[in-house]
Coordinates of C-alpha atoms and ligand atoms in Angstrom, one line a residue:
X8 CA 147.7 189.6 92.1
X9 CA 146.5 189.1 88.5
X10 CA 147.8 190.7 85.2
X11 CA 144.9 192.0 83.1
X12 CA 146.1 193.0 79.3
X13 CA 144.4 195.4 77.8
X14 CA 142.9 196.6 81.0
X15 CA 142.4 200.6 79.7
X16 CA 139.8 199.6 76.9
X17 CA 135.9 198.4 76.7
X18 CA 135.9 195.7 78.7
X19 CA 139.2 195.6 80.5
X20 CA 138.6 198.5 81.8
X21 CA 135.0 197.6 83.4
X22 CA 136.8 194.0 84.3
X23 CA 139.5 195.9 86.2
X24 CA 136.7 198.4 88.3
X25 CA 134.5 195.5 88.9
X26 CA 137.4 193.5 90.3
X27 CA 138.6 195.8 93.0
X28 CA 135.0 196.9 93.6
X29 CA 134.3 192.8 94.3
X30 CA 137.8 191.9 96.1
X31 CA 141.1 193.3 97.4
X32 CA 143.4 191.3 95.0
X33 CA 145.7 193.6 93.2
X34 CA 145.5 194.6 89.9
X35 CA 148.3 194.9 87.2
X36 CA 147.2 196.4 83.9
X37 CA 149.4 196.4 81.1
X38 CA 147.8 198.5 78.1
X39 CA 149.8 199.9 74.8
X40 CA 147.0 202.7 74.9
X41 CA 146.0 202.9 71.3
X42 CA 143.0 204.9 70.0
X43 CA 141.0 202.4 72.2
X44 CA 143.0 202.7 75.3
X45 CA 142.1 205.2 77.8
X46 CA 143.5 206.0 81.1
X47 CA 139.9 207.9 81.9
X48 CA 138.4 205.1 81.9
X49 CA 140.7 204.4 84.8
X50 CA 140.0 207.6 86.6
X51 CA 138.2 206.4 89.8
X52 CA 141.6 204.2 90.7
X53 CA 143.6 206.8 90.8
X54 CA 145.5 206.8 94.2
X55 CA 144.0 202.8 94.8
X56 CA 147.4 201.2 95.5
X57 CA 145.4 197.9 94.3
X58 CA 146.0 198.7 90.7
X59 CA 149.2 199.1 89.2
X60 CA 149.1 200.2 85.2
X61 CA 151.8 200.0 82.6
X62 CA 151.9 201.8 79.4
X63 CA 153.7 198.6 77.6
X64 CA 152.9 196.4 74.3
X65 CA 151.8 192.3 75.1
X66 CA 154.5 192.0 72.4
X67 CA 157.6 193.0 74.5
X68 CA 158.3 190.1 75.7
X69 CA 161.5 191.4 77.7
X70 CA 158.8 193.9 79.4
X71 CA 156.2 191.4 80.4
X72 CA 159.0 188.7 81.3
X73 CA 160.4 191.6 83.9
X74 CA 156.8 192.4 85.2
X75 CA 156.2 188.7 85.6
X76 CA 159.0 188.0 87.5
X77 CA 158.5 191.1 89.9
X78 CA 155.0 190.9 90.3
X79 CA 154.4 187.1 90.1
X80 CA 151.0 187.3 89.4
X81 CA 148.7 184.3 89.7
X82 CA 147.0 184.4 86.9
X83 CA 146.8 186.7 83.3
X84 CA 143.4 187.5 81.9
X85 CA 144.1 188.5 78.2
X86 CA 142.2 191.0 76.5
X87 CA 144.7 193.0 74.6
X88 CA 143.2 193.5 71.1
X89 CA 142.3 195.2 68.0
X90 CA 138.7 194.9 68.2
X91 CA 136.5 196.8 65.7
X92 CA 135.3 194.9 62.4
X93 CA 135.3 197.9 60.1
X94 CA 138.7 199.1 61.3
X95 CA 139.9 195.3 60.3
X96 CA 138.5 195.5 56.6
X97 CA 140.6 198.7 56.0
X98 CA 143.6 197.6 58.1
X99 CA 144.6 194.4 58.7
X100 CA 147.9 194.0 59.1
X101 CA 147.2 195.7 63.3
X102 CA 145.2 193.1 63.9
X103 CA 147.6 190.0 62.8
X104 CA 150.7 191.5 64.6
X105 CA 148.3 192.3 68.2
X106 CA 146.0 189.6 68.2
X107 CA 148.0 186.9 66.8
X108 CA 151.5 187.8 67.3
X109 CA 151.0 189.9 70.1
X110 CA 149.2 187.0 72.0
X111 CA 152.3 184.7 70.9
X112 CA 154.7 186.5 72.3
X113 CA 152.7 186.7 75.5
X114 CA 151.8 183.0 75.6
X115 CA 155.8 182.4 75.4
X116 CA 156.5 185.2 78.1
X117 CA 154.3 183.5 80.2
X118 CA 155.0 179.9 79.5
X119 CA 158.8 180.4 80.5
X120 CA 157.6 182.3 83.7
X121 CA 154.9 179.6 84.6
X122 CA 157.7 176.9 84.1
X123 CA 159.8 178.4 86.5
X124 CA 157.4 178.3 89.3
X125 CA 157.5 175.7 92.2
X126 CA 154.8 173.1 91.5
X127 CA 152.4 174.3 93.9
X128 CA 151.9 178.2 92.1
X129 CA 152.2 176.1 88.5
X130 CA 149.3 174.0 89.6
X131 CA 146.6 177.1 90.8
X132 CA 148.3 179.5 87.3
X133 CA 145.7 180.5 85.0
X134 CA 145.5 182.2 81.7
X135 CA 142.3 183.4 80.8
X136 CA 141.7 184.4 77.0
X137 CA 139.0 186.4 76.1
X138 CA 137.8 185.5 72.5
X139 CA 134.9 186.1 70.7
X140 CA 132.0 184.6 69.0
X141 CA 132.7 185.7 65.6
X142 CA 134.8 183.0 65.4
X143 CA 132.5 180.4 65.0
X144 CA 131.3 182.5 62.0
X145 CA 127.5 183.5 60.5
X146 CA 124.5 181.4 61.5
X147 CA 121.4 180.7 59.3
X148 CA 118.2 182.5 60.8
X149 CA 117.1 179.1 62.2
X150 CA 120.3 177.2 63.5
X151 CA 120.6 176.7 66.6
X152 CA 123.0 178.5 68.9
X153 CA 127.0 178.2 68.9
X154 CA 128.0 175.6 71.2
X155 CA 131.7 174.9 72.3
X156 CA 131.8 172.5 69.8
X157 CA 130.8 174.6 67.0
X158 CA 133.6 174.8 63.9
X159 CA 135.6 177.4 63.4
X160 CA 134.5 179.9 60.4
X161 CA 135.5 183.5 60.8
X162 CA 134.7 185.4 57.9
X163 CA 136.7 188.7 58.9
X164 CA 140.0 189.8 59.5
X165 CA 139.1 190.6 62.8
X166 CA 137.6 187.0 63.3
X167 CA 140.3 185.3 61.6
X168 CA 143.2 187.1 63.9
X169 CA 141.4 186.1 66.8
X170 CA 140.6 182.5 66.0
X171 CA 144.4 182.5 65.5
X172 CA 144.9 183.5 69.1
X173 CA 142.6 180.7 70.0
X174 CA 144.4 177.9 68.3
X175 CA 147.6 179.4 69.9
X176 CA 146.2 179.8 73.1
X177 CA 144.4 176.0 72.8
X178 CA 147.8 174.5 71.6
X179 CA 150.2 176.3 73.8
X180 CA 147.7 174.2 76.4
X181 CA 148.2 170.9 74.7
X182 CA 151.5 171.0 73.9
X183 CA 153.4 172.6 76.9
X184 CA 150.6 172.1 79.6
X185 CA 150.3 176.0 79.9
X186 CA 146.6 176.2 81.9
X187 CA 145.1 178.1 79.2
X188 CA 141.1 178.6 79.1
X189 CA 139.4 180.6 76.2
X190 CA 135.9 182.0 76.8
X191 CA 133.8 183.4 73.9
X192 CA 131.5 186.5 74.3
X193 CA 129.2 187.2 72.5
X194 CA 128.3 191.3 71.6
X195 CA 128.8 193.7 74.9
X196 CA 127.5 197.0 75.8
X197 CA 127.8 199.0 78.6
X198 CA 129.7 202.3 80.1
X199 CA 133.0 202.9 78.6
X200 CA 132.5 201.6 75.4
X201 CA 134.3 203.5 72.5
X202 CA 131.7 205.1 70.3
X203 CA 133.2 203.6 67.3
X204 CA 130.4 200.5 68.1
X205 CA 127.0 200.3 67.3
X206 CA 125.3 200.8 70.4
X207 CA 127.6 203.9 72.1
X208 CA 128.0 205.2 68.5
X209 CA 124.0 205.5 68.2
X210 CA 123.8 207.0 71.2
X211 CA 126.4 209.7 70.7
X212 CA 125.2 210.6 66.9
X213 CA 121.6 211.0 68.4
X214 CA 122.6 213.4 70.6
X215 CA 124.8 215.1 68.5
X216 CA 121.8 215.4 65.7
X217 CA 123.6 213.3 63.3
X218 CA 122.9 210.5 61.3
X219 CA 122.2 206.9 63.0
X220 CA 124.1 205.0 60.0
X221 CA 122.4 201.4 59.7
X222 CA 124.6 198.7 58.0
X223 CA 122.7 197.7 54.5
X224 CA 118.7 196.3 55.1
X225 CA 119.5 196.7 59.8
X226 CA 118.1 192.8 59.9
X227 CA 121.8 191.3 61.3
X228 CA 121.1 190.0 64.5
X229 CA 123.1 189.9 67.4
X230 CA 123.0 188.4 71.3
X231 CA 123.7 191.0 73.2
X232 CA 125.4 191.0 76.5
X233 CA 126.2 193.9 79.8
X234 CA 129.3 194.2 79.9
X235 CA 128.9 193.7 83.6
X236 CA 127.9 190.0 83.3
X237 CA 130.7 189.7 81.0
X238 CA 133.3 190.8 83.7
X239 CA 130.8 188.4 86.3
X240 CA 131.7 185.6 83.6
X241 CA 135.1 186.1 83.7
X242 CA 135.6 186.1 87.6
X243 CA 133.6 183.1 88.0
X244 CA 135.9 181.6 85.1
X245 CA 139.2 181.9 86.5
X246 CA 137.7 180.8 90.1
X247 CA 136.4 177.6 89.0
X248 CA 137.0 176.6 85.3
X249 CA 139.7 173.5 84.5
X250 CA 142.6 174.2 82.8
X251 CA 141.8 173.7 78.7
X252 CA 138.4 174.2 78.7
X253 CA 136.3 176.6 76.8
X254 CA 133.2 178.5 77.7
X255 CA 131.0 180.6 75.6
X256 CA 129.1 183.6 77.1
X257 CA 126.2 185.0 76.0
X258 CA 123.0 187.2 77.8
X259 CA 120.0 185.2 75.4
X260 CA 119.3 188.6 74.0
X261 CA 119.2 188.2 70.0
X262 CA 118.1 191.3 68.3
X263 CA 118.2 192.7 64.9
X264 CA 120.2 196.1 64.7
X265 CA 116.8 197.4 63.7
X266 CA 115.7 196.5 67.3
X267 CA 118.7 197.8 68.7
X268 CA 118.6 201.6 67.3
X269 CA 114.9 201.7 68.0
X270 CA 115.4 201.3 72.0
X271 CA 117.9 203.1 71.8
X272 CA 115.6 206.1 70.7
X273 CA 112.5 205.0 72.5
X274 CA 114.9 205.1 75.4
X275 CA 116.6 208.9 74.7
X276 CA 113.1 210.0 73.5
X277 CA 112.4 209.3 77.4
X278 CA 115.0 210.4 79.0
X279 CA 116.3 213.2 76.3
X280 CA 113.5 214.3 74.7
X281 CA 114.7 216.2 71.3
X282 CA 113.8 219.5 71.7
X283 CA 111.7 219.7 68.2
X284 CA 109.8 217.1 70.1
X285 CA 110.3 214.4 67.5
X286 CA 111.4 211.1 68.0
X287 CA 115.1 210.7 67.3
X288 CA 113.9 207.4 65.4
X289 CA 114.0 210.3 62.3
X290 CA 117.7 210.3 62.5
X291 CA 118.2 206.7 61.5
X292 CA 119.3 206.1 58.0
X293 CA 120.4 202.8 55.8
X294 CA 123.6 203.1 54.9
X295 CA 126.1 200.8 52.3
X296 CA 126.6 197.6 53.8
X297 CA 130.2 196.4 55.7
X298 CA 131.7 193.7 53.2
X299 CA 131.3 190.0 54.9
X300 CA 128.9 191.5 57.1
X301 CA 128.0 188.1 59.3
X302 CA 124.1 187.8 59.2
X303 CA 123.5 186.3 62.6
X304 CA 125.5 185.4 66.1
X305 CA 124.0 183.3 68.9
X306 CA 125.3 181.9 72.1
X307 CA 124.2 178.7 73.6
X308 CA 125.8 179.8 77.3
X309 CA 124.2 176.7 78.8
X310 CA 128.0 175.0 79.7
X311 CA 129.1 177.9 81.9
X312 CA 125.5 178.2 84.0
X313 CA 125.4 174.3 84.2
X314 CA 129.2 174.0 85.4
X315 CA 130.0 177.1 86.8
X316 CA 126.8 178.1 87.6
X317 CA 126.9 181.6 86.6
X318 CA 124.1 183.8 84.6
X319 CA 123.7 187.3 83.3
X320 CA 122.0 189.8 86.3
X321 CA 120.6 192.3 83.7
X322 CA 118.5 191.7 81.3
X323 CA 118.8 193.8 77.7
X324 CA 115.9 196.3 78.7
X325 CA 117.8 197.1 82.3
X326 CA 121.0 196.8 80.9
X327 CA 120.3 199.5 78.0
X328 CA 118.7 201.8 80.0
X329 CA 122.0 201.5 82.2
X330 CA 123.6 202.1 79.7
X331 CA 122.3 205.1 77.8
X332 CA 121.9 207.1 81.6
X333 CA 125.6 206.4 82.1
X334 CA 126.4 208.4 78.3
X335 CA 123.8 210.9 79.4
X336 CA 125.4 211.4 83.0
X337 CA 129.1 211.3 81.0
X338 CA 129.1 213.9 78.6
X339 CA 132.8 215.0 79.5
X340 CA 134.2 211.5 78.7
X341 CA 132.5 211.6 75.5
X342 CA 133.6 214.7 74.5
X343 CA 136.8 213.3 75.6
X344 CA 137.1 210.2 73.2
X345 CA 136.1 212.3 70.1
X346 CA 139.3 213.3 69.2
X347 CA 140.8 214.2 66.1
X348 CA 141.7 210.2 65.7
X349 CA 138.1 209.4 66.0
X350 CA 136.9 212.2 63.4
X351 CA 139.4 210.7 60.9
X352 CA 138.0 207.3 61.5
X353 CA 134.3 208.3 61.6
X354 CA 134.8 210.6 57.9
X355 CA 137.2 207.5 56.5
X356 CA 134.3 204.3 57.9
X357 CA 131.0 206.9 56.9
X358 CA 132.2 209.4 54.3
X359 CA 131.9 206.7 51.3
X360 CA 128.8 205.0 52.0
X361 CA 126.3 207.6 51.2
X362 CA 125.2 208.5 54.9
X363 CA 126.4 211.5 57.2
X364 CA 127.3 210.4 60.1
Ligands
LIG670 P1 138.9 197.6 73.0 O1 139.3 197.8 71.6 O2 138.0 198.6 73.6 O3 140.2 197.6 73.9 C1 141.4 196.9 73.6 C2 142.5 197.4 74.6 O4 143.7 196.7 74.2 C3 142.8 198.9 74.5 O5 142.9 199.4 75.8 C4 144.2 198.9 73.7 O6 145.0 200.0 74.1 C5 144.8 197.6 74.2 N1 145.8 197.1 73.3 C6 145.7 197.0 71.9 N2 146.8 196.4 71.4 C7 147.7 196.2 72.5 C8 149.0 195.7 72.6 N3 149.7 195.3 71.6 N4 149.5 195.6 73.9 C9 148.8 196.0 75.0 N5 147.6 196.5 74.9 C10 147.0 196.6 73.7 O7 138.4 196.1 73.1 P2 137.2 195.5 73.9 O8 135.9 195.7 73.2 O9 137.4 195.9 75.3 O10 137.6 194.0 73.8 C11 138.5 193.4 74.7 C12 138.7 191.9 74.3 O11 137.4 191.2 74.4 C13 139.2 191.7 72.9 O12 140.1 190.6 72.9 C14 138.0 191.3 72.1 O13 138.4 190.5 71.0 C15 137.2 190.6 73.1 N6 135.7 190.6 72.9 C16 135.1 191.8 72.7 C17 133.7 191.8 72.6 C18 132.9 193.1 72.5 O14 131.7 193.1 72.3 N7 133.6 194.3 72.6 C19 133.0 190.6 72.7 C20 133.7 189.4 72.8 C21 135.0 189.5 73.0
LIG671 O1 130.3 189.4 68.8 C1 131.4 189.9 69.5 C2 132.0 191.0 68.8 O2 131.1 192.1 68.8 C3 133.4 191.4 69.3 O3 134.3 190.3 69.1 C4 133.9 192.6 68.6 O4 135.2 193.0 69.2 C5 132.9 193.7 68.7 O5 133.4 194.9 68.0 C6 131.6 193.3 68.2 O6 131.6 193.1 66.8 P1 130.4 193.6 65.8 O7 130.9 193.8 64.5 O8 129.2 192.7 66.0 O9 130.1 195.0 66.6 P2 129.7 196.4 66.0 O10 129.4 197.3 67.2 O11 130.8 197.0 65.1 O12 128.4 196.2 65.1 C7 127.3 195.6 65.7 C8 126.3 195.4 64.5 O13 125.8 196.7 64.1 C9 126.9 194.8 63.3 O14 125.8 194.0 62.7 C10 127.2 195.9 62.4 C11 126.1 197.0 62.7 N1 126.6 198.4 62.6 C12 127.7 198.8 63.2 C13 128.1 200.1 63.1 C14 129.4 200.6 63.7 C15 125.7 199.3 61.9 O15 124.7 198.9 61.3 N2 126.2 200.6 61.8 C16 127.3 201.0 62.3 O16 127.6 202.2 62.2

């Protein structure tokens, strides 16, 4: 079996459906369930004796030491986190003690079970860690995509914590022969994603007839990827890639947020038409900007296609529209997610920057 960490959120939760959709290996999916965690997102594995979920913290290193040792999984893929931007700019201190020394305390939990193991299940171990592109930092409007090689300049606390988790993970490689392999992703979108993001936030606010708040002049760019060729990505790395390497993963879909919250309106205006009949493209509004606020991300994902062979199956126009049917079709999960939590984090991220939303 494999141990997926933060399997209840965004993308561990799609990783953790795609993966006993594609295969019969078991799943075990340890989740603290924060505000981002969410055991619906889990729903459609409920009786599946594949998956196996614990309500535990990557940090207790007694509890993941006991569920290595009785499970004896072959591999970890880590995606724990505290993942949203704004939430880092206003609260820090989470995102040190999950992403940095919650990933310590798993990379030692897991180095004294790996060492343990007879040579043959040390040899085919694997420790996938999911990292981002924000590390690399904020590219100029005609540099060329990150590489592997690119240096390391993350600009928020969010970055920062998880470029510490990188050198950790990298070193814990190096120095103890732990077969660590970091991928960076670039931006993903896709069912399940907590409408605290851009793209699920702009589709829920439309909807609602609220606001669509658009971060100072809307001309940041991002390369946008399905969350289901992330999860493709991510299988294909733990079958094939070498212990220590690094991949970045991207879907070659750069677009300024302006783009993005115009298709997402020419898309509703489709397939929800407002009833007033105008386009929900009146709803948009430019709102104070997010401090640090990185100008442009890019991913040069030509490594992974050349040695792994893998590439995105959806491109941004079939992956959107994917996308906003699956909000349309899951009005009950919404609902679901906007708890009192999320109204205290929407009123404490929008109230101040002279938009509604
Ligand atoms: P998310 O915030 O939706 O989910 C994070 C999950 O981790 C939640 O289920 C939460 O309960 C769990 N968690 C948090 N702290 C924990 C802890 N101490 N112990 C156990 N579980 C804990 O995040 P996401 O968007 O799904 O991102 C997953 C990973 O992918 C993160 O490491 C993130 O940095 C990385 N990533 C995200 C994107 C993106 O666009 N969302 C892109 C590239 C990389
Ligand atoms: O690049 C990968 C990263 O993508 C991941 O590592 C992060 O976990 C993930 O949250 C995401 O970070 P971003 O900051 O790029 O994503 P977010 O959805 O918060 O914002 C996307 C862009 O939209 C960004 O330029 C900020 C802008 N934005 C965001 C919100 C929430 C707005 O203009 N208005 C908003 O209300």
């Amino acid at each position: 079996m494999i141990l997926v960490t933060g399997g209840a959120g965004f993308i561990g939760s799609n990783f953790v459906l795609d993966w006993l959709a594609e295969r019969e290996e078991p799943v075990l999916n340890l989740d603290a369930l924060t505000y981002a965690g969410n055991l619906a997102n889990l729903e459609p594995l409920s009786g599946d004796a594949r998956h196996t979920f614990v309500h535990g913290d990557i940090g207790d290193g007694a509890l993941v030491a006991r569920l290595l040792a009785e499970h004896r999984p072959r591999a970890v893929v880590h995606f724990a986190a505290e993942s949203h931007v704004d939430r880092s700019i206003t609260g820090a201190a989470a995102f040190l003690e999950t992403n940095v020394m919650g990933t310590f305390r798993l990379l030692e939990a897991v180095r004294a079970h790996w060492n343990a193991l007879p040579q043959e299940e040390k040899e085919a171990f694997r420790f996938v860690h999911v990292s981002t592109d924000e590390v690399y930092g904020s590219l100029a409007p005609d540099a060329p995509a990150f590489t592997e090689q690119h240096p390391y300049e993350p600009n928020s606390p969010y970055s920062a914590s998880k470029a510490g988790s990188d050198h950790l993970a990298r070193a814990w490689h190096s120095t103890y022969g732990l077969p660590t392999i970091t991928t960076h992703c670039s931006n993903n979108y896709g069912p399940l994603h907590f409408p605290e993001k851009f793209i699920p936030l702009l589709i829920v606010n439309a909807l609602a007839g609220k606001e669509l708040p658009i971060y100072g002049d809307g001309q940041q760019v991002r390369d946008w990827l399905y969350v289901g060729d992330h999860c493709s990505a991510l299988r294909r790395v733990l079958e094939a890639a070498r212990p220590g390497s690094v991949y970045n993963i991207g879907g070659c879909n750069e677009k300024t947020n302006l783009d993005i919250v115009h298709a997402v309106c020419a898309l509703l205006d489709e397939l929800r038409p407002r009833a007033d009949g105008a386009s929900y493209a009146q709803q948009i509004r430019h709102v104070t900007d997010r401090p640090g606020h990185d100008r442009r991300y890019a991913i040069d994902a030509s490594l992974i296609e050349r040695e792994l062979g893998w590439r995105p199956a959806q491109t941004f126009e079939s992956g959107l529209r994917l996308t906003v049917q699956w909000y349309l079709e899951h009005p009950q999960w919404v609902q679901q997610v906007q708890s009192g939590v999320y109204r205290q984090w929407i009123d404490a991220n929008y109230g101040n920057r002279g938009g509604q939303a």
